Amino acid sequence: MFSSQFTAESSSHGMLERDFTVGDVPGVLWSPASGPDRAPLVLMGHGGGNHKKHPAMSGRAQRLVTGCGFHVAVVDAPGHGDRPRTAHDEAEIAELFRARAAGEPEGPIVVRYNDHLAQLAVPEYQATLDALQGLPEIGADGPVGYWGINMGTAIGVPFVAAEPRITAAVFGQHWPDVLADKARQVTIPIEFDLQWDDEHISREEGLALFDAFASKEKSLHVNSGRHKELPRFEADSAVRFFARHLGGSVTASA
Amino acid sequence: MFSSQFTAESSSHGMLERDFTVGDVPGVLWSPASGPDRAPLVLMGHGGGNHKKHPAMSGRAQRLVTGCGFHVAVVDAPGHGDRPRTAHDEAEIAELFRARAAGEPEGPIVVRYNDHLAQLAVPEYQATLDALQGLPEIGADGPVGYWGINMGTAIGVPFVAAEPRITAAVFGQHWPDVLADKARQVTIPIEFDLQWDDEHISREEGLALFDAFASKEKSLHVNSGRHKELPRFEADSAVRFFARHLGGSVTASA
């Protein structure tokens, strides 16, 4: 068991923000400034090169916390945010930048590096969930969701495959090479985002990963546009997905 | 120009319901019981074997009218609802039932029969739009959407391809054989529904029709399940799509 503690606390726009560490892993927990004694939790995974408080994370948290009254937590992935980079991290990032500059496909590098990070991150996410479920406002038997796109999917699919406490998940925008085998073990409801004109992930690859999920209830949202053009309304859709599956309703502000 | 008139009027659950005819074509117009002087219009097309007041139509109308304050109109397709069946209708329906009973594919029959109906229905929809735009509460220059799945797509794609007054559309669940050529002429924002386990329309066929739309903004919603299992939350999604594109917001009741 990792030790966990809160290290900072602030509040704005109806959200309480608490920094925490679980072992060496820094995280953030966003919660309603006021609300019922207990509420569902959504764990999120950030994208490659980003960190736990990237605006994409705090923006989604705002929708879930003030729109649904949920708790939301993110931890920095290995080599990201406030965590040190290893020589292996540096080498893989240099190789990615080299391939990008040379106009070579990024997929093979992202797939293998994200797989490496996921193997480190899955036990960290499990320890984080253990610690958060020890809080009275979350509790050990409440509904828990997972939301991560890009690298958040590379970490999230093996995490959710290994973790029966997660009951609904939003994924998207990754390759099937490593993840399809894990997706075949996932049976909870999922929503999956894919960009129809993604310059890195082909339609066939994106559809193959969606198809691999064993979930009886699964939805695929495809939008025109390139890799980084995922429309903002898909965040609203994910929030409604979690409201449907974790309980509760979305107020007009979400 | 067809002559048009209202033939009946009633009101319930915050919706004013007015039956009308345009030429020989019977239709229904649902409107907010109270609201601003002018509001956007959504034309809808019903499914094969159904009619203008099928619960799928009135249910969608309720969401658009009371949720968004929009007007909604549907007309009976040729050979459907209050309209007479021709000998050709009877023969095609008999052939469809024969194929279904024999376990033969329905697609080829539905495709050719719906194409026949669409050729009749497109000018009827255009005349209906002419008449409705003559109403002061709709007007000639307000935003107009189209929403039709199944046969509503078979009629709607050629209608929207021919009709510049339509500025946003929701389609889904049809074959590309006849419609892909028309879809290549459609450039407005669309949302498209497809069932991943459709026993009549293959994944490749469904994806090919979505791919054919020339729209810069297009979204595909795929859900697990068979042809008739399109989830009810896709109707809510379509309502939000129209609220985004025709103007206005969705209240909590939608």
Short mmCIF file of C-alpha atoms in Angstrom, two decimals, chain A residues 33-232:
data_model
loop_
_atom_site.label_atom_id
_atom_site.label_comp_id
_atom_site.label_asym_id
_atom_site.label_seq_id
_atom_site.Cartn_x
_atom_site.Cartn_y
_atom_site.Cartn_z
CA ALA A 33 -17.66 22.90 -3.34
CA SER A 34 -20.88 21.71 -1.74
CA GLY A 35 -23.05 18.70 -2.34
CA PRO A 36 -24.24 15.38 -0.94
CA ASP A 37 -22.15 13.37 1.48
CA ARG A 38 -21.10 10.91 -1.20
CA ALA A 39 -20.84 11.10 -5.00
CA PRO A 40 -19.46 9.06 -7.94
CA LEU A 41 -15.82 9.38 -9.00
CA VAL A 42 -14.38 9.72 -12.52
CA LEU A 43 -10.68 8.94 -12.91
CA MET A 44 -9.11 10.61 -15.93
CA GLY A 45 -5.89 9.99 -17.86
CA HIS A 46 -4.15 12.89 -19.62
CA GLY A 47 -2.68 12.88 -23.12
CA GLY A 48 0.94 12.32 -24.09
CA GLY A 49 3.16 15.34 -23.37
CA ASN A 50 0.49 16.86 -21.11
CA HIS A 51 -0.11 16.69 -17.39
CA LYS A 52 -2.79 16.31 -14.73
CA LYS A 53 -3.85 19.99 -14.73
CA HIS A 54 -3.76 20.58 -18.49
CA PRO A 55 -6.80 22.68 -19.50
CA ALA A 56 -8.29 19.63 -21.24
CA MET A 57 -8.33 17.94 -17.82
CA SER A 58 -9.55 20.88 -15.72
CA GLY A 59 -12.16 21.71 -18.38
CA ARG A 60 -13.58 18.18 -18.32
CA ALA A 61 -13.45 18.19 -14.53
CA GLN A 62 -15.41 21.44 -14.39
CA ARG A 63 -18.18 19.87 -16.49
CA LEU A 64 -18.31 16.72 -14.34
CA VAL A 65 -18.02 18.45 -10.97
CA THR A 66 -20.36 21.41 -11.43
CA GLY A 67 -22.59 19.70 -14.04
CA CYS A 68 -23.03 16.32 -12.34
CA GLY A 69 -21.76 16.76 -8.79
CA PHE A 70 -19.09 14.07 -9.34
CA HIS A 71 -15.52 13.86 -8.00
CA VAL A 72 -12.77 13.82 -10.63
CA ALA A 73 -9.14 12.74 -10.18
CA VAL A 74 -6.09 12.72 -12.47
CA VAL A 75 -2.52 11.68 -11.74
CA ASP A 76 0.59 12.58 -13.71
CA ALA A 77 1.66 9.70 -15.94
CA PRO A 78 5.24 8.44 -15.54
CA GLY A 79 7.69 10.94 -17.06
CA HIS A 80 4.96 13.62 -17.27
CA GLY A 81 3.95 16.75 -15.34
CA ASP A 82 5.71 16.99 -11.97
CA ARG A 83 7.42 13.59 -12.36
CA PRO A 84 11.05 13.08 -13.46
CA ARG A 85 11.90 11.77 -16.89
CA THR A 86 14.12 8.72 -17.08
CA ALA A 87 16.82 8.23 -19.72
CA HIS A 88 14.34 5.88 -21.44
CA ASP A 89 11.69 8.63 -21.51
CA GLU A 90 14.19 11.08 -23.00
CA ALA A 91 15.28 8.59 -25.65
CA GLU A 92 11.72 7.75 -26.71
CA ILE A 93 10.67 11.41 -26.84
CA ALA A 94 13.77 12.23 -28.92
CA GLU A 95 12.93 9.36 -31.26
CA LEU A 96 9.33 10.63 -31.60
CA PHE A 97 10.53 14.15 -32.44
CA ARG A 98 13.05 12.75 -34.90
CA ALA A 99 10.37 10.68 -36.68
CA ARG A 100 7.98 13.64 -36.73
CA ALA A 101 10.64 15.94 -38.25
CA ALA A 102 11.52 13.27 -40.81
CA GLY A 103 7.87 12.83 -41.78
CA GLU A 104 7.92 9.19 -40.66
CA PRO A 105 4.89 7.52 -39.01
CA GLU A 106 4.60 8.30 -35.30
CA GLY A 107 2.39 5.29 -34.56
CA PRO A 108 5.02 2.62 -33.92
CA ILE A 109 6.91 4.84 -31.46
CA VAL A 110 3.81 6.10 -29.65
CA VAL A 111 2.40 2.57 -29.39
CA ARG A 112 5.54 1.07 -27.82
CA TYR A 113 6.30 4.06 -25.54
CA ASN A 114 2.72 4.33 -24.31
CA ASP A 115 2.67 0.58 -23.67
CA HIS A 116 5.78 0.99 -21.52
CA LEU A 117 4.16 3.87 -19.59
CA ALA A 118 0.90 1.95 -19.18
CA GLN A 119 2.69 -0.96 -17.52
CA LEU A 120 4.03 1.49 -14.93
CA ALA A 121 0.82 3.51 -14.65
CA VAL A 122 -1.79 0.76 -14.15
CA PRO A 123 -0.65 -0.13 -10.61
CA GLU A 124 -0.37 3.59 -9.84
CA TYR A 125 -3.98 4.14 -10.94
CA GLN A 126 -5.07 1.17 -8.85
CA ALA A 127 -3.28 2.56 -5.77
CA THR A 128 -4.82 5.98 -6.43
CA LEU A 129 -8.27 4.43 -6.58
CA ASP A 130 -7.59 2.56 -3.31
CA ALA A 131 -6.62 5.83 -1.63
CA LEU A 132 -9.52 7.86 -3.03
CA GLN A 133 -12.05 5.21 -2.02
CA GLY A 134 -10.78 5.70 1.53
CA LEU A 135 -12.26 9.22 1.51
CA PRO A 136 -15.74 9.35 3.08
CA GLU A 137 -17.09 11.55 0.25
CA ILE A 138 -16.18 8.84 -2.33
CA GLY A 139 -16.35 5.56 -0.41
CA ALA A 140 -15.45 2.00 -1.34
CA ASP A 141 -18.66 0.95 -3.06
CA GLY A 142 -19.66 3.96 -5.17
CA PRO A 143 -19.69 4.04 -8.98
CA VAL A 144 -16.35 4.84 -10.65
CA GLY A 145 -15.75 5.85 -14.28
CA TYR A 146 -12.61 6.27 -16.37
CA TRP A 147 -12.07 8.89 -19.11
CA GLY A 148 -8.92 9.10 -21.21
CA ILE A 149 -8.21 9.80 -24.90
CA ASN A 150 -4.89 9.28 -26.71
CA MET A 151 -2.30 8.24 -24.08
CA GLY A 152 -5.19 8.26 -21.61
CA THR A 153 -6.60 5.36 -23.64
CA ALA A 154 -3.24 3.55 -23.79
CA ILE A 155 -3.16 3.60 -19.99
CA GLY A 156 -6.90 3.32 -19.48
CA VAL A 157 -7.69 0.22 -21.52
CA PRO A 158 -5.29 -2.08 -19.58
CA PHE A 159 -6.32 -0.33 -16.34
CA VAL A 160 -10.02 -0.91 -16.97
CA ALA A 161 -9.37 -4.48 -18.18
CA ALA A 162 -7.65 -5.20 -14.85
CA GLU A 163 -9.95 -3.22 -12.59
CA PRO A 164 -13.50 -4.42 -11.86
CA ARG A 165 -14.27 -1.27 -9.84
CA ILE A 166 -14.58 0.77 -13.08
CA THR A 167 -18.14 0.55 -14.41
CA ALA A 168 -18.14 2.89 -17.45
CA ALA A 169 -15.37 4.37 -19.58
CA VAL A 170 -14.70 6.86 -22.39
CA PHE A 171 -11.74 6.09 -24.65
CA GLY A 172 -10.52 7.06 -28.11
CA GLN A 173 -7.84 7.89 -30.64
CA HIS A 174 -5.29 5.11 -30.30
CA TRP A 175 -3.96 2.15 -32.29
CA PRO A 176 -5.18 -1.44 -31.89
CA ASP A 177 -1.72 -3.09 -31.96
CA VAL A 178 -1.26 -3.48 -28.21
CA LEU A 179 -4.68 -2.45 -26.91
CA ALA A 180 -7.06 -4.70 -28.87
CA ASP A 181 -6.13 -7.74 -26.75
CA LYS A 182 -6.87 -5.80 -23.56
CA ALA A 183 -10.07 -4.34 -25.06
CA ARG A 184 -11.37 -7.88 -25.57
CA GLN A 185 -11.42 -8.20 -21.76
CA VAL A 186 -13.49 -5.03 -21.28
CA THR A 187 -17.24 -5.62 -20.89
CA ILE A 188 -18.46 -2.37 -19.29
CA PRO A 189 -20.31 0.32 -21.30
CA ILE A 190 -17.91 2.47 -23.31
CA GLU A 191 -18.00 5.54 -25.53
CA PHE A 192 -15.14 5.75 -28.04
CA ASP A 193 -13.97 8.79 -30.05
CA LEU A 194 -12.31 8.57 -33.45
CA GLN A 195 -11.32 11.24 -35.97
CA TRP A 196 -12.31 10.38 -39.56
CA ASP A 197 -9.35 12.28 -41.08
CA ASP A 198 -6.74 11.40 -38.44
CA GLU A 199 -3.30 11.80 -40.00
CA HIS A 200 -1.74 9.31 -37.53
CA ILE A 201 -4.37 6.64 -36.89
CA SER A 202 -6.07 5.13 -39.96
CA ARG A 203 -9.82 4.55 -40.05
CA GLU A 204 -9.21 0.82 -40.16
CA GLU A 205 -7.01 0.97 -37.04
CA GLY A 206 -9.47 3.14 -35.11
CA LEU A 207 -12.45 0.98 -36.04
CA ALA A 208 -10.51 -2.20 -35.17
CA LEU A 209 -9.86 -0.97 -31.63
CA PHE A 210 -13.53 0.01 -31.15
CA ASP A 211 -14.61 -3.35 -32.53
CA ALA A 212 -12.35 -5.23 -30.10
CA PHE A 213 -14.21 -4.13 -26.95
CA ALA A 214 -16.35 -6.98 -25.62
CA SER A 215 -18.85 -4.49 -24.15
CA LYS A 216 -22.50 -5.24 -24.85
CA GLU A 217 -23.18 -1.49 -24.75
CA LYS A 218 -20.69 0.50 -26.79
CA SER A 219 -20.92 3.72 -28.80
CA LEU A 220 -18.49 5.08 -31.36
CA HIS A 221 -18.40 8.79 -32.14
CA VAL A 222 -16.63 9.60 -35.38
CA ASN A 223 -16.09 13.21 -36.41
CA SER A 224 -14.64 14.73 -39.54
CA GLY A 225 -11.29 16.38 -38.90
CA ARG A 226 -7.68 15.64 -38.08
CA HIS A 227 -6.13 14.10 -34.97
CA LYS A 228 -6.20 17.23 -32.82
CA GLU A 229 -9.61 18.45 -34.03
CA LEU A 230 -11.81 16.31 -31.75
CA PRO A 231 -14.85 18.61 -31.35
CA ARG A 232 -15.46 20.14 -27.96
#
